[in-house]
Amino acid sequence: MIEYAAAAASQVSTGEEWGFWILGTLAVIGGLGMVIARNAVHSALWLVVTMLCLGFIYVINQAPFLGAVQIIVYTGAIMMLFLFVLMLVGRDASDSLIETLRGQRIAAILLGVAFGVLVATGLGRSFDGATAVGLTEANNAYGGNVQGIARLLFTKYVFAFEITSALLITAAVGAMVMAHVERAKEDIADQVTRMKARFRPGSYPGAKAGPGVYANTMSVAAPARLPDGNGSERSISAILPVRELSASEAALKRTEK
C-alpha cells in the first residue's frame, strides 16, 4: 500500500497533493475529536469538520457534485438537525460513565483497531498494481460531472437506484406506522370530560411550573425548582428521561447577602 501511495503521489499535481495532506489530516483530527469529546455538541461540531474536509477532497478529485452534496446535505442539513436536537434535549446533560458490560471499552478499542487494519489491508491489496487516474476523462465523456452521474444513475444503475428509493420510502412509512398509536373510541375524551377530570379532587388544576424556574440548568430534562428547594417533577415532560445530576448541580444554590 505504501508503494502504491508513492506511485500515485507522483502522478498528481503539487496543489492536489498539498490539499490531500492538509484536508486529510484535518479530517482525521475531526474524527478523533468526535470520538474523544465528552460534550455531545462538541462531538457533533468535530464531525462537521470531518464532513467539510471530505467535501473539499471530493472537489479536489474532480467530483464537484459529490462535494456539494456532502457539504449541503450532510453538513448543512443532517448535522444541523443533530445540533438542534442536542440543544433541545439539553447540552448540559451528562451521560453516565458507568459501564453496563464489564470491559466493553477495551473490547471496542481492540475491535476498532482490528477493523481499521482489515480495511487498510483490503484497500492495499485491491489497489495493488492499479493506475491512479482522475475523473477528467469520465467527466468529459458526458459533458461534466453532474451529467455523468445522472447518465450512470438512470441507465446502468437505474434498477439499484429505484430499489434504494423504494427501500427509503418503505423505511419512512414503517417508522410512521410504528410511531402511530391507535386509540379506542371510548378512550377519546371530549373537552367537558377533560375539564371534569382536571378539577376532580386529587388532581392538580393549576399551571405547571415551566422548565428552568429556580433551576440550576437550562435543560428541559431538568426539573424546575419550587420555592422550598425541592424539584417539581410536574415540569418534566413524560417523554423525556430524567437526567443524572452531578453533586454540584444537585446542591442548593444560595445567594450571598
Coordinates of N, CA and C in Angstrom, one line a residue:
M1 N 0.8 -1.2 0.0 CA 0.0 0.0 0.0 C 0.9 1.3 0.0
I2 N 2.0 1.2 0.7 CA 2.9 2.4 0.7 C 3.5 2.6 -0.7
E3 N 3.8 1.5 -1.4 CA 4.4 1.6 -2.7 C 3.4 2.2 -3.7
Y4 N 2.1 1.8 -3.5 CA 1.0 2.4 -4.4 C 0.8 3.8 -4.1
A5 N 0.8 4.2 -2.8 CA 0.6 5.6 -2.4 C 1.8 6.5 -3.0
A6 N 3.0 6.0 -3.0 CA 4.1 6.7 -3.5 C 4.0 6.8 -5.0
A7 N 3.6 5.8 -5.7 CA 3.4 5.8 -7.2 C 2.3 6.8 -7.5
A8 N 1.2 6.7 -6.7 CA 0.1 7.6 -7.0 C 0.4 9.1 -6.8
A9 N 1.2 9.3 -5.7 CA 1.6 10.7 -5.4 C 2.4 11.3 -6.5
S10 N 3.2 10.5 -7.3 CA 4.0 11.0 -8.4 C 3.2 11.4 -9.6
Q11 N 1.9 11.0 -9.6 CA 1.0 11.3 -10.8 C 0.1 12.5 -10.5
V12 N 0.0 13.0 -9.4 CA -0.9 14.1 -9.0 C -0.1 15.4 -9.0
S13 N -0.8 16.5 -9.1 CA -0.2 17.8 -9.1 C 0.2 18.2 -7.7
T14 N 1.0 19.2 -7.6 CA 1.5 19.6 -6.2 C 0.4 20.2 -5.4
G15 N -0.5 21.0 -6.0 CA -1.6 21.5 -5.3 C -2.6 20.5 -4.8
E16 N -2.8 19.4 -5.6 CA -3.7 18.3 -5.2 C -3.1 17.6 -4.0
E17 N -1.8 17.4 -4.1 CA -1.1 16.6 -3.0 C -1.1 17.4 -1.7
W18 N -0.8 18.7 -1.8 CA -0.9 19.5 -0.6 C -2.3 19.6 0.0
G19 N -3.3 19.7 -0.9 CA -4.7 19.7 -0.4 C -5.1 18.4 0.3
F20 N -4.6 17.3 -0.3 CA -4.9 16.0 0.3 C -4.4 15.9 1.7
W21 N -3.1 16.2 1.8 CA -2.4 16.0 3.1 C -3.0 17.0 4.2
I22 N -3.3 18.2 3.8 CA -3.9 19.2 4.8 C -5.3 18.8 5.1
L23 N -6.2 18.5 4.1 CA -7.6 18.2 4.4 C -7.7 16.8 5.0
G24 N -6.8 15.8 4.6 CA -6.9 14.5 5.2 C -6.5 14.5 6.7
T25 N -5.5 15.4 7.0 CA -5.1 15.5 8.4 C -6.2 16.1 9.3
L26 N -6.8 17.2 8.7 CA -7.9 17.8 9.4 C -9.1 16.8 9.6
A27 N -9.3 16.0 8.6 CA -10.4 15.0 8.7 C -10.2 14.0 9.8
V28 N -8.9 13.5 9.8 CA -8.6 12.5 10.9 C -8.7 13.2 12.3
I29 N -8.2 14.4 12.4 CA -8.3 15.1 13.7 C -9.7 15.3 14.1
G30 N -10.6 15.7 13.1 CA -12.0 15.8 13.4 C -12.7 14.5 13.8
G31 N -12.3 13.4 13.2 CA -12.8 12.1 13.6 C -12.4 11.7 15.0
L32 N -11.1 11.9 15.3 CA -10.7 11.6 16.7 C -11.3 12.6 17.7
G33 N -11.5 13.8 17.3 CA -12.2 14.7 18.3 C -13.6 14.4 18.5
M34 N -14.3 13.8 17.5 CA -15.7 13.4 17.6 C -15.8 12.2 18.6
V35 N -14.8 11.3 18.6 CA -14.9 10.2 19.5 C -14.4 10.5 20.9
I36 N -13.4 11.4 21.0 CA -12.8 11.7 22.3 C -13.7 12.8 23.1
A37 N -14.3 13.7 22.4 CA -15.0 14.8 23.0 C -16.1 14.2 24.0
R38 N -16.2 14.8 25.2 CA -17.2 14.4 26.2 C -18.5 15.1 25.9
N39 N -18.4 16.4 25.5 CA -19.7 17.1 25.2 C -20.3 16.7 23.9
A40 N -21.6 16.4 23.9 CA -22.2 15.9 22.7 C -22.2 17.0 21.6
V41 N -22.4 18.3 21.9 CA -22.3 19.3 20.9 C -20.9 19.5 20.3
H42 N -19.9 19.4 21.1 CA -18.5 19.4 20.6 C -18.3 18.2 19.7
S43 N -18.8 17.1 20.0 CA -18.6 15.9 19.2 C -19.2 16.1 17.8
A44 N -20.4 16.7 17.8 CA -21.1 17.0 16.6 C -20.4 18.0 15.7
L45 N -19.8 19.0 16.4 CA -19.0 20.0 15.6 C -17.7 19.4 15.0
W46 N -17.1 18.5 15.8 CA -15.9 17.8 15.2 C -16.3 17.0 14.0
L47 N -17.5 16.4 14.0 CA -17.9 15.6 12.9 C -18.2 16.6 11.7
V48 N -18.7 17.8 11.9 CA -18.9 18.7 10.9 C -17.6 19.1 10.2
V49 N -16.5 19.2 11.0 CA -15.2 19.5 10.4 C -14.8 18.4 9.5
T50 N -15.0 17.1 9.9 CA -14.6 16.0 9.1 C -15.4 16.0 7.8
M51 N -16.7 16.2 7.9 CA -17.5 16.2 6.6 C -17.2 17.3 5.7
L52 N -16.8 18.5 6.2 CA -16.4 19.6 5.3 C -15.1 19.2 4.6
C53 N -14.2 18.6 5.3 CA -12.9 18.2 4.7 C -13.2 17.1 3.6
L54 N -14.1 16.2 3.9 CA -14.4 15.2 2.8 C -15.0 15.9 1.6
G55 N -15.9 16.9 1.8 CA -16.5 17.6 0.7 C -15.4 18.3 -0.2
F56 N -14.5 18.9 0.5 CA -13.4 19.6 -0.3 C -12.5 18.6 -1.0
I57 N -12.3 17.4 -0.4 CA -11.5 16.4 -1.0 C -12.1 15.9 -2.3
Y58 N -13.5 15.8 -2.3 CA -14.2 15.4 -3.5 C -14.0 16.4 -4.6
V59 N -14.1 17.7 -4.2 CA -13.9 18.7 -5.2 C -12.5 18.7 -5.8
I60 N -11.5 18.5 -5.0 CA -10.1 18.4 -5.5 C -9.9 17.3 -6.4
N61 N -10.7 16.2 -6.2 CA -10.6 15.0 -7.1 C -11.5 15.0 -8.2
Q62 N -11.9 16.3 -8.7 CA -12.7 16.5 -9.8 C -14.1 15.9 -9.7
A63 N -14.7 15.9 -8.5 CA -16.1 15.4 -8.3 C -16.8 16.5 -7.6
P64 N -17.1 17.6 -8.3 CA -17.8 18.8 -7.6 C -19.2 18.5 -7.1
F65 N -19.9 17.6 -7.9 CA -21.3 17.3 -7.4 C -21.3 16.6 -6.1
L66 N -20.4 15.5 -6.0 CA -20.3 14.8 -4.7 C -19.9 15.7 -3.6
G67 N -19.0 16.7 -3.9 CA -18.5 17.6 -2.8 C -19.6 18.5 -2.4
A68 N -20.4 19.0 -3.3 CA -21.6 19.9 -3.0 C -22.6 19.1 -2.2
V69 N -22.9 17.9 -2.6 CA -23.9 17.1 -1.8 C -23.4 16.8 -0.4
Q70 N -22.1 16.5 -0.3 CA -21.5 16.2 1.0 C -21.7 17.4 1.9
I71 N -21.4 18.6 1.4 CA -21.5 19.8 2.3 C -22.9 20.2 2.5
I72 N -23.7 20.2 1.5 CA -25.1 20.8 1.6 C -26.0 19.8 2.4
V73 N -26.0 18.5 2.0 CA -26.9 17.6 2.6 C -26.4 17.1 4.0
Y74 N -25.2 16.6 4.1 CA -24.7 16.0 5.3 C -24.3 17.1 6.3
T75 N -23.5 18.0 5.9 CA -23.0 19.1 6.8 C -24.1 20.1 7.1
G76 N -24.8 20.6 6.1 CA -25.7 21.7 6.2 C -27.1 21.2 6.8
A77 N -27.5 20.0 6.5 CA -28.9 19.6 6.9 C -28.8 18.6 8.0
I78 N -28.2 17.5 7.8 CA -28.3 16.4 8.9 C -27.6 16.8 10.1
M79 N -26.3 17.4 10.0 CA -25.6 17.8 11.2 C -26.3 18.9 12.0
M80 N -26.9 19.9 11.2 CA -27.6 20.9 11.9 C -28.8 20.4 12.7
L81 N -29.4 19.4 12.1 CA -30.6 18.7 12.8 C -30.1 18.0 14.0
F82 N -28.9 17.4 14.0 CA -28.3 16.8 15.2 C -28.1 17.9 16.3
L83 N -27.5 19.0 15.9 CA -27.2 20.1 16.8 C -28.5 20.6 17.4
F84 N -29.6 20.8 16.6 CA -30.8 21.3 17.2 C -31.4 20.3 18.2
V85 N -31.4 19.0 17.9 CA -31.9 18.0 18.8 C -31.1 18.0 20.1
L86 N -29.8 18.1 20.0 CA -28.9 18.1 21.2 C -29.2 19.3 22.1
M87 N -29.4 20.5 21.4 CA -29.7 21.7 22.2 C -31.0 21.7 22.8
L88 N -32.0 21.0 22.1 CA -33.4 20.9 22.6 C -33.4 20.0 23.9
V89 N -32.8 18.9 23.8 CA -32.7 17.9 24.9 C -32.0 18.5 26.1
G90 N -30.9 19.2 25.8 CA -30.1 19.8 26.9 C -28.6 19.5 26.7
R91 N -27.9 20.5 26.4 CA -26.4 20.3 26.2 C -25.7 20.1 27.5
D92 N -26.3 20.4 28.6 CA -25.6 20.2 29.9 C -25.8 18.8 30.5
A93 N -26.7 18.0 29.8 CA -27.0 16.7 30.3 C -25.8 15.8 30.1
S94 N -25.3 15.2 31.2 CA -24.1 14.4 31.1 C -24.5 12.9 31.0
D95 N -23.8 12.2 30.2 CA -24.0 10.8 30.0 C -23.4 10.0 31.2
S96 N -24.0 8.9 31.5 CA -23.5 8.1 32.6 C -22.2 7.4 32.1
L97 N -21.1 7.4 32.9 CA -19.9 6.8 32.6 C -19.7 5.4 33.2
I98 N -20.8 4.9 33.7 CA -20.8 3.6 34.4 C -20.9 2.5 33.3
E99 N -20.0 1.6 33.2 CA -20.1 0.5 32.1 C -21.1 -0.5 32.5
T100 N -22.1 -0.7 31.7 CA -23.1 -1.8 31.9 C -22.5 -3.2 31.7
L101 N -21.6 -3.3 30.7 CA -20.9 -4.5 30.4 C -19.4 -4.3 30.7
R102 N -18.9 -5.2 31.6 CA -17.5 -5.1 32.0 C -16.5 -5.3 30.8
G103 N -15.6 -4.4 30.7 CA -14.6 -4.5 29.6 C -15.1 -4.1 28.2
Q104 N -16.2 -3.4 28.1 CA -16.7 -3.1 26.8 C -15.9 -2.1 26.1
R105 N -15.3 -1.2 26.8 CA -14.5 -0.1 26.2 C -13.2 -0.8 25.6
I106 N -12.6 -1.6 26.3 CA -11.3 -2.3 25.8 C -11.7 -3.1 24.6
A107 N -12.8 -3.8 24.7 CA -13.2 -4.7 23.5 C -13.5 -3.8 22.3
A108 N -14.2 -2.6 22.5 CA -14.5 -1.7 21.4 C -13.2 -1.2 20.8
I109 N -12.2 -0.8 21.6 CA -11.0 -0.3 21.0 C -10.2 -1.4 20.2
L110 N -10.2 -2.6 20.8 CA -9.5 -3.7 20.0 C -10.2 -4.0 18.7
L111 N -11.5 -4.1 18.8 CA -12.3 -4.4 17.5 C -12.2 -3.2 16.5
G112 N -12.1 -2.0 17.0 CA -12.0 -0.9 16.1 C -10.6 -0.9 15.4
V113 N -9.6 -1.1 16.2 CA -8.2 -1.2 15.6 C -8.2 -2.3 14.6
A114 N -8.7 -3.5 15.0 CA -8.7 -4.7 14.0 C -9.5 -4.4 12.8
F115 N -10.6 -3.7 12.9 CA -11.4 -3.4 11.7 C -10.6 -2.4 10.8
G116 N -9.9 -1.4 11.4 CA -9.2 -0.4 10.6 C -8.0 -1.1 9.9
V117 N -7.3 -2.1 10.5 CA -6.3 -2.8 9.9 C -6.8 -3.7 8.7
L118 N -8.0 -4.3 9.0 CA -8.6 -5.1 7.9 C -9.0 -4.3 6.7
V119 N -9.6 -3.1 6.9 CA -10.0 -2.2 5.8 C -8.7 -1.7 5.1
A120 N -7.7 -1.3 5.8 CA -6.5 -0.8 5.2 C -5.8 -1.9 4.3
T121 N -5.8 -3.1 4.9 CA -5.2 -4.3 4.1 C -6.0 -4.6 2.9
G122 N -7.3 -4.6 3.0 CA -8.2 -4.8 1.8 C -8.0 -3.8 0.7
L123 N -7.9 -2.5 1.2 CA -7.7 -1.4 0.2 C -6.4 -1.6 -0.5
G124 N -5.3 -1.9 0.3 CA -4.0 -2.0 -0.2 C -3.9 -3.1 -1.3
R125 N -4.5 -4.3 -1.0 CA -4.5 -5.4 -1.9 C -5.3 -5.1 -3.2
S126 N -6.4 -4.4 -3.0 CA -7.3 -4.1 -4.2 C -6.6 -3.0 -5.1
F127 N -5.8 -2.1 -4.5 CA -5.2 -1.1 -5.3 C -3.8 -1.5 -5.8
D128 N -3.4 -2.7 -5.5 CA -2.0 -3.1 -5.9 C -2.0 -3.3 -7.4
G129 N -1.1 -2.5 -8.0 CA -0.9 -2.6 -9.4 C -1.9 -1.7 -10.2
A130 N -2.8 -1.0 -9.5 CA -3.7 -0.1 -10.2 C -3.1 1.2 -10.6
T131 N -3.5 1.8 -11.6 CA -3.0 3.1 -12.0 C -4.0 4.2 -11.5
A132 N -3.4 5.2 -10.8 CA -4.3 6.3 -10.3 C -4.6 7.3 -11.4
V133 N -5.9 7.4 -11.7 CA -6.3 8.4 -12.8 C -7.4 9.3 -12.2
G134 N -7.5 10.4 -12.7 CA -8.6 11.4 -12.3 C -9.9 11.1 -13.0
L135 N -10.8 12.1 -12.8 CA -12.1 11.9 -13.4 C -12.3 12.8 -14.6
T136 N -11.2 13.3 -15.2 CA -11.3 14.2 -16.3 C -11.9 13.5 -17.5
E137 N -11.4 12.3 -17.8 CA -11.9 11.5 -19.0 C -13.4 11.2 -18.8
A138 N -13.7 10.7 -17.6 CA -15.1 10.3 -17.3 C -16.0 11.5 -17.4
N139 N -15.6 12.6 -16.9 CA -16.5 13.8 -16.9 C -16.6 14.4 -18.3
N140 N -15.5 14.4 -19.1 CA -15.6 14.9 -20.4 C -16.5 14.0 -21.4
A141 N -16.6 12.7 -21.0 CA -17.4 11.8 -21.9 C -18.8 12.2 -21.9
Y142 N -19.4 12.8 -20.8 CA -20.8 13.1 -20.8 C -21.0 14.6 -20.6
G143 N -20.0 15.4 -20.7 CA -20.1 16.8 -20.6 C -20.0 17.4 -19.3
G144 N -19.6 16.7 -18.3 CA -19.5 17.2 -16.9 C -19.7 16.2 -15.9
N145 N -19.4 16.5 -14.6 CA -19.5 15.6 -13.5 C -21.0 15.3 -13.2
V146 N -21.8 16.3 -13.2 CA -23.3 16.1 -12.9 C -23.9 15.3 -14.0
Q147 N -23.6 15.6 -15.2 CA -24.2 14.9 -16.3 C -23.8 13.4 -16.3
G148 N -22.5 13.2 -16.0 CA -22.0 11.8 -15.9 C -22.7 11.0 -14.9
I149 N -22.9 11.5 -13.7 CA -23.5 10.8 -12.6 C -25.0 10.6 -13.0
A150 N -25.7 11.5 -13.5 CA -27.1 11.4 -13.9 C -27.2 10.3 -15.0
R151 N -26.3 10.2 -16.0 CA -26.3 9.2 -17.0 C -26.1 7.8 -16.4
L152 N -25.2 7.6 -15.5 CA -25.0 6.3 -14.9 C -26.2 5.9 -14.0
L153 N -26.7 6.9 -13.2 CA -27.8 6.5 -12.3 C -29.1 6.1 -13.1
F154 N -29.4 6.7 -14.2 CA -30.6 6.4 -14.9 C -30.4 5.5 -16.1
T155 N -29.3 4.9 -16.3 CA -29.1 3.9 -17.3 C -28.5 2.6 -16.7
K156 N -27.2 2.7 -16.3 CA -26.6 1.4 -15.9 C -27.1 1.0 -14.5
Y157 N -27.3 2.0 -13.6 CA -27.6 1.7 -12.2 C -29.1 2.1 -11.9
V158 N -30.0 2.1 -12.9 CA -31.3 2.6 -12.7 C -32.1 1.6 -11.7
F159 N -31.8 0.3 -11.9 CA -32.6 -0.7 -11.1 C -32.1 -0.5 -9.6
A160 N -30.8 -0.4 -9.3 CA -30.4 -0.3 -7.9 C -30.9 1.1 -7.4
F161 N -30.9 2.1 -8.2 CA -31.4 3.4 -7.8 C -32.9 3.3 -7.4
E162 N -33.7 2.7 -8.2 CA -35.1 2.6 -7.9 C -35.3 1.7 -6.6
I163 N -34.6 0.6 -6.5 CA -34.7 -0.2 -5.3 C -34.3 0.5 -4.0
T164 N -33.3 1.4 -4.1 CA -32.9 2.2 -3.0 C -34.0 3.2 -2.6
S165 N -34.5 3.8 -3.6 CA -35.6 4.8 -3.3 C -36.8 4.1 -2.7
A166 N -37.2 2.9 -3.2 CA -38.3 2.2 -2.6 C -38.0 1.7 -1.2
L167 N -36.7 1.4 -0.9 CA -36.4 1.0 0.4 C -36.5 2.1 1.4
L168 N -36.0 3.3 1.0 CA -36.1 4.5 1.8 C -37.6 4.9 2.1
I169 N -38.4 4.8 1.1 CA -39.8 5.1 1.3 C -40.5 4.1 2.2
T170 N -40.1 2.8 2.1 CA -40.7 1.8 3.0 C -40.2 2.0 4.4
A171 N -39.0 2.4 4.6 CA -38.5 2.7 5.9 C -39.2 3.9 6.6
A172 N -39.5 4.9 5.8 CA -40.2 6.1 6.3 C -41.6 5.8 6.7
V173 N -42.3 5.0 5.8 CA -43.7 4.6 6.1 C -43.7 3.6 7.3
G174 N -42.7 2.7 7.4 CA -42.7 1.8 8.6 C -42.5 2.6 9.9
A175 N -41.6 3.6 9.8 CA -41.4 4.4 11.0 C -42.7 5.2 11.4
M176 N -43.5 5.7 10.5 CA -44.7 6.3 10.8 C -45.7 5.3 11.3
V177 N -45.8 4.1 10.8 CA -46.7 3.1 11.3 C -46.4 2.7 12.7
M178 N -45.1 2.5 13.0 CA -44.7 2.1 14.3 C -44.9 3.2 15.3
A179 N -44.7 4.5 14.9 CA -44.9 5.6 15.9 C -46.4 5.9 16.1
H180 N -47.3 5.4 15.2 CA -48.7 5.7 15.3 C -49.3 4.9 16.4
V181 N -50.1 5.5 17.2 CA -50.8 4.8 18.3 C -52.3 4.8 18.1
E182 N -52.9 3.6 18.0 CA -54.3 3.5 17.8 C -55.0 3.6 19.2
R183 N -56.0 4.5 19.3 CA -56.8 4.6 20.5 C -58.2 4.2 20.2
A184 N -58.8 3.5 21.2 CA -60.2 3.1 21.1 C -61.1 4.3 21.2
K185 N -62.3 4.2 20.6 CA -63.2 5.3 20.6 C -63.6 5.8 22.0
E186 N -63.7 4.8 22.9 CA -64.1 5.2 24.3 C -63.0 5.9 25.0
D187 N -61.8 5.8 24.5 CA -60.6 6.4 25.2 C -60.5 7.9 24.8
I188 N -61.2 8.3 23.7 CA -61.1 9.7 23.2 C -62.1 10.5 24.0
A189 N -61.6 11.4 24.9 CA -62.4 12.2 25.7 C -62.7 13.6 25.1
D190 N -63.9 14.1 25.3 CA -64.2 15.5 24.8 C -63.7 16.5 25.8
Q191 N -63.9 17.8 25.5 CA -63.5 18.9 26.4 C -64.1 18.9 27.7
V192 N -65.4 18.5 27.8 CA -66.2 18.5 29.1 C -65.6 17.5 30.0
T193 N -65.3 16.3 29.5 CA -64.8 15.2 30.3 C -63.4 15.6 30.8
R194 N -62.6 16.2 30.0 CA -61.3 16.6 30.4 C -61.3 17.6 31.5
M195 N -62.2 18.6 31.4 CA -62.3 19.6 32.5 C -62.8 19.0 33.8
K196 N -63.7 18.1 33.7 CA -64.2 17.4 35.0 C -63.0 16.6 35.6
A197 N -62.2 15.9 34.8 CA -61.1 15.1 35.3 C -60.0 16.1 35.9
R198 N -59.9 17.2 35.3 CA -58.8 18.2 35.8 C -59.2 18.7 37.1
F199 N -60.4 19.0 37.4 CA -60.8 19.6 38.7 C -61.4 18.6 39.7
R200 N -61.2 17.4 39.3 CA -61.6 16.3 40.3 C -60.7 16.3 41.5
P201 N -61.2 16.0 42.7 CA -60.3 16.0 43.9 C -59.2 15.1 43.7
G202 N -58.0 15.6 44.1 CA -56.8 14.8 43.9 C -56.0 15.2 42.7
S203 N -56.6 15.9 41.8 CA -55.9 16.4 40.6 C -55.1 17.7 40.9
Y204 N -54.4 18.1 39.9 CA -53.6 19.4 40.0 C -54.1 20.3 38.9
P205 N -55.1 21.2 39.2 CA -55.7 22.0 38.2 C -54.8 23.2 37.8
G206 N -53.9 23.6 38.7 CA -53.1 24.8 38.4 C -52.1 24.6 37.3
A207 N -51.5 25.7 36.9 CA -50.5 25.7 35.8 C -49.2 25.0 36.4
K208 N -48.6 24.2 35.6 CA -47.4 23.6 35.9 C -46.2 24.5 35.8
A209 N -45.2 24.3 36.7 CA -44.0 25.2 36.6 C -43.2 24.9 35.4
G210 N -42.8 25.9 34.7 CA -42.0 25.8 33.5 C -40.6 25.3 33.8
P211 N -40.0 24.6 32.8 CA -38.6 24.1 33.0 C -37.7 25.3 33.1
G212 N -36.8 25.3 34.0 CA -35.8 26.4 34.2 C -36.2 27.3 35.3
V213 N -37.4 27.2 35.9 CA -37.8 28.0 37.0 C -37.0 27.6 38.3
Y214 N -36.3 28.5 38.8 CA -35.4 28.2 40.0 C -34.5 27.0 39.7
A215 N -34.1 26.8 38.5 CA -33.3 25.6 38.2 C -31.9 26.0 38.1
N216 N -31.0 25.0 38.1 CA -29.6 25.2 38.0 C -29.1 25.0 36.6
T217 N -29.9 24.7 35.6 CA -29.5 24.4 34.3 C -30.7 24.8 33.3
M218 N -30.4 25.0 32.1 CA -31.4 25.4 31.1 C -32.0 24.2 30.4
S219 N -31.6 23.0 30.8 CA -32.0 21.8 30.1 C -33.5 21.5 30.4
V220 N -34.3 21.1 29.3 CA -35.7 20.8 29.5 C -35.9 19.5 30.2
A221 N -34.8 18.7 30.4 CA -34.8 17.4 31.1 C -34.6 17.6 32.6
A222 N -34.2 18.8 33.0 CA -34.0 19.0 34.5 C -35.3 19.6 35.1
P223 N -35.7 19.1 36.3 CA -36.9 19.6 36.9 C -36.8 21.0 37.4
A224 N -37.9 21.7 37.4 CA -37.9 23.1 37.9 C -37.8 23.0 39.4
R225 N -37.3 24.1 40.0 CA -37.1 24.2 41.5 C -38.3 25.0 42.1
L226 N -38.9 24.4 43.1 CA -40.0 25.1 43.8 C -39.4 26.0 44.8
P227 N -40.2 27.0 45.4 CA -39.6 27.9 46.3 C -39.0 27.2 47.5
D228 N -39.5 26.0 47.9 CA -38.9 25.3 49.1 C -37.6 24.6 48.7
G229 N -37.2 24.6 47.4 CA -35.9 24.0 47.0 C -36.1 22.6 46.4
N230 N -37.3 22.0 46.6 CA -37.5 20.7 46.0 C -37.8 20.8 44.5
G231 N -37.5 19.6 43.8 CA -37.8 19.6 42.4 C -39.2 19.3 42.1
S232 N -39.7 20.0 41.0 CA -41.1 19.8 40.6 C -41.1 18.8 39.4
E233 N -41.5 17.6 39.7 CA -41.5 16.6 38.6 C -42.6 16.8 37.6
R234 N -43.6 17.7 38.0 CA -44.6 18.0 37.0 C -44.1 18.9 35.8
S235 N -42.9 19.5 36.0 CA -42.4 20.4 35.0 C -41.7 19.6 33.9
I236 N -41.5 18.3 34.1 CA -40.8 17.5 33.1 C -41.8 16.7 32.3
S237 N -41.6 16.8 30.9 CA -42.4 16.0 30.0 C -42.3 14.5 30.3
A238 N -43.3 13.8 30.1 CA -43.3 12.3 30.4 C -42.4 11.6 29.3
I239 N -42.2 12.2 28.2 CA -41.4 11.5 27.1 C -39.9 11.7 27.3
L240 N -39.5 12.6 28.2 CA -38.1 12.9 28.4 C -37.6 12.0 29.6
P241 N -36.4 11.4 29.4 CA -35.9 10.7 30.6 C -35.3 11.7 31.6
V242 N -35.3 11.3 32.9 CA -34.8 12.1 33.9 C -33.3 12.1 33.8
R243 N -32.6 13.2 33.7 CA -31.2 13.3 33.5 C -30.5 13.1 34.9
E244 N -29.3 12.6 34.9 CA -28.5 12.4 36.1 C -27.7 13.7 36.4
L245 N -27.9 14.3 37.6 CA -27.3 15.5 38.0 C -26.1 15.2 38.8
S246 N -25.0 15.9 38.6 CA -23.8 15.8 39.4 C -24.1 16.4 40.8
A247 N -23.1 16.1 41.7 CA -23.3 16.6 43.1 C -23.4 18.1 43.1
S248 N -22.5 18.8 42.3 CA -22.5 20.2 42.3 C -23.8 20.8 41.7
E249 N -24.4 20.1 40.8 CA -25.7 20.6 40.2 C -26.8 20.3 41.1
A250 N -26.8 19.2 41.8 CA -27.9 18.9 42.7 C -27.9 19.7 44.0
A251 N -26.8 20.3 44.4 CA -26.7 21.1 45.6 C -27.5 22.4 45.4
L252 N -28.1 22.8 46.5 CA -28.9 24.0 46.5 C -28.0 25.2 46.4
K253 N -28.4 26.2 45.5 CA -27.6 27.4 45.3 C -28.2 28.5 46.2
R254 N -27.3 29.1 47.0 CA -27.8 30.2 47.9 C -27.2 31.5 47.4
T255 N -27.9 32.6 47.6 CA -27.5 33.9 47.2 C -26.8 34.6 48.4
E256 N -25.6 35.2 48.1 CA -24.9 35.9 49.2 C -25.6 37.2 49.5
K257 N -25.7 37.5 50.7 CA -26.3 38.8 51.1 C -25.2 39.9 51.1

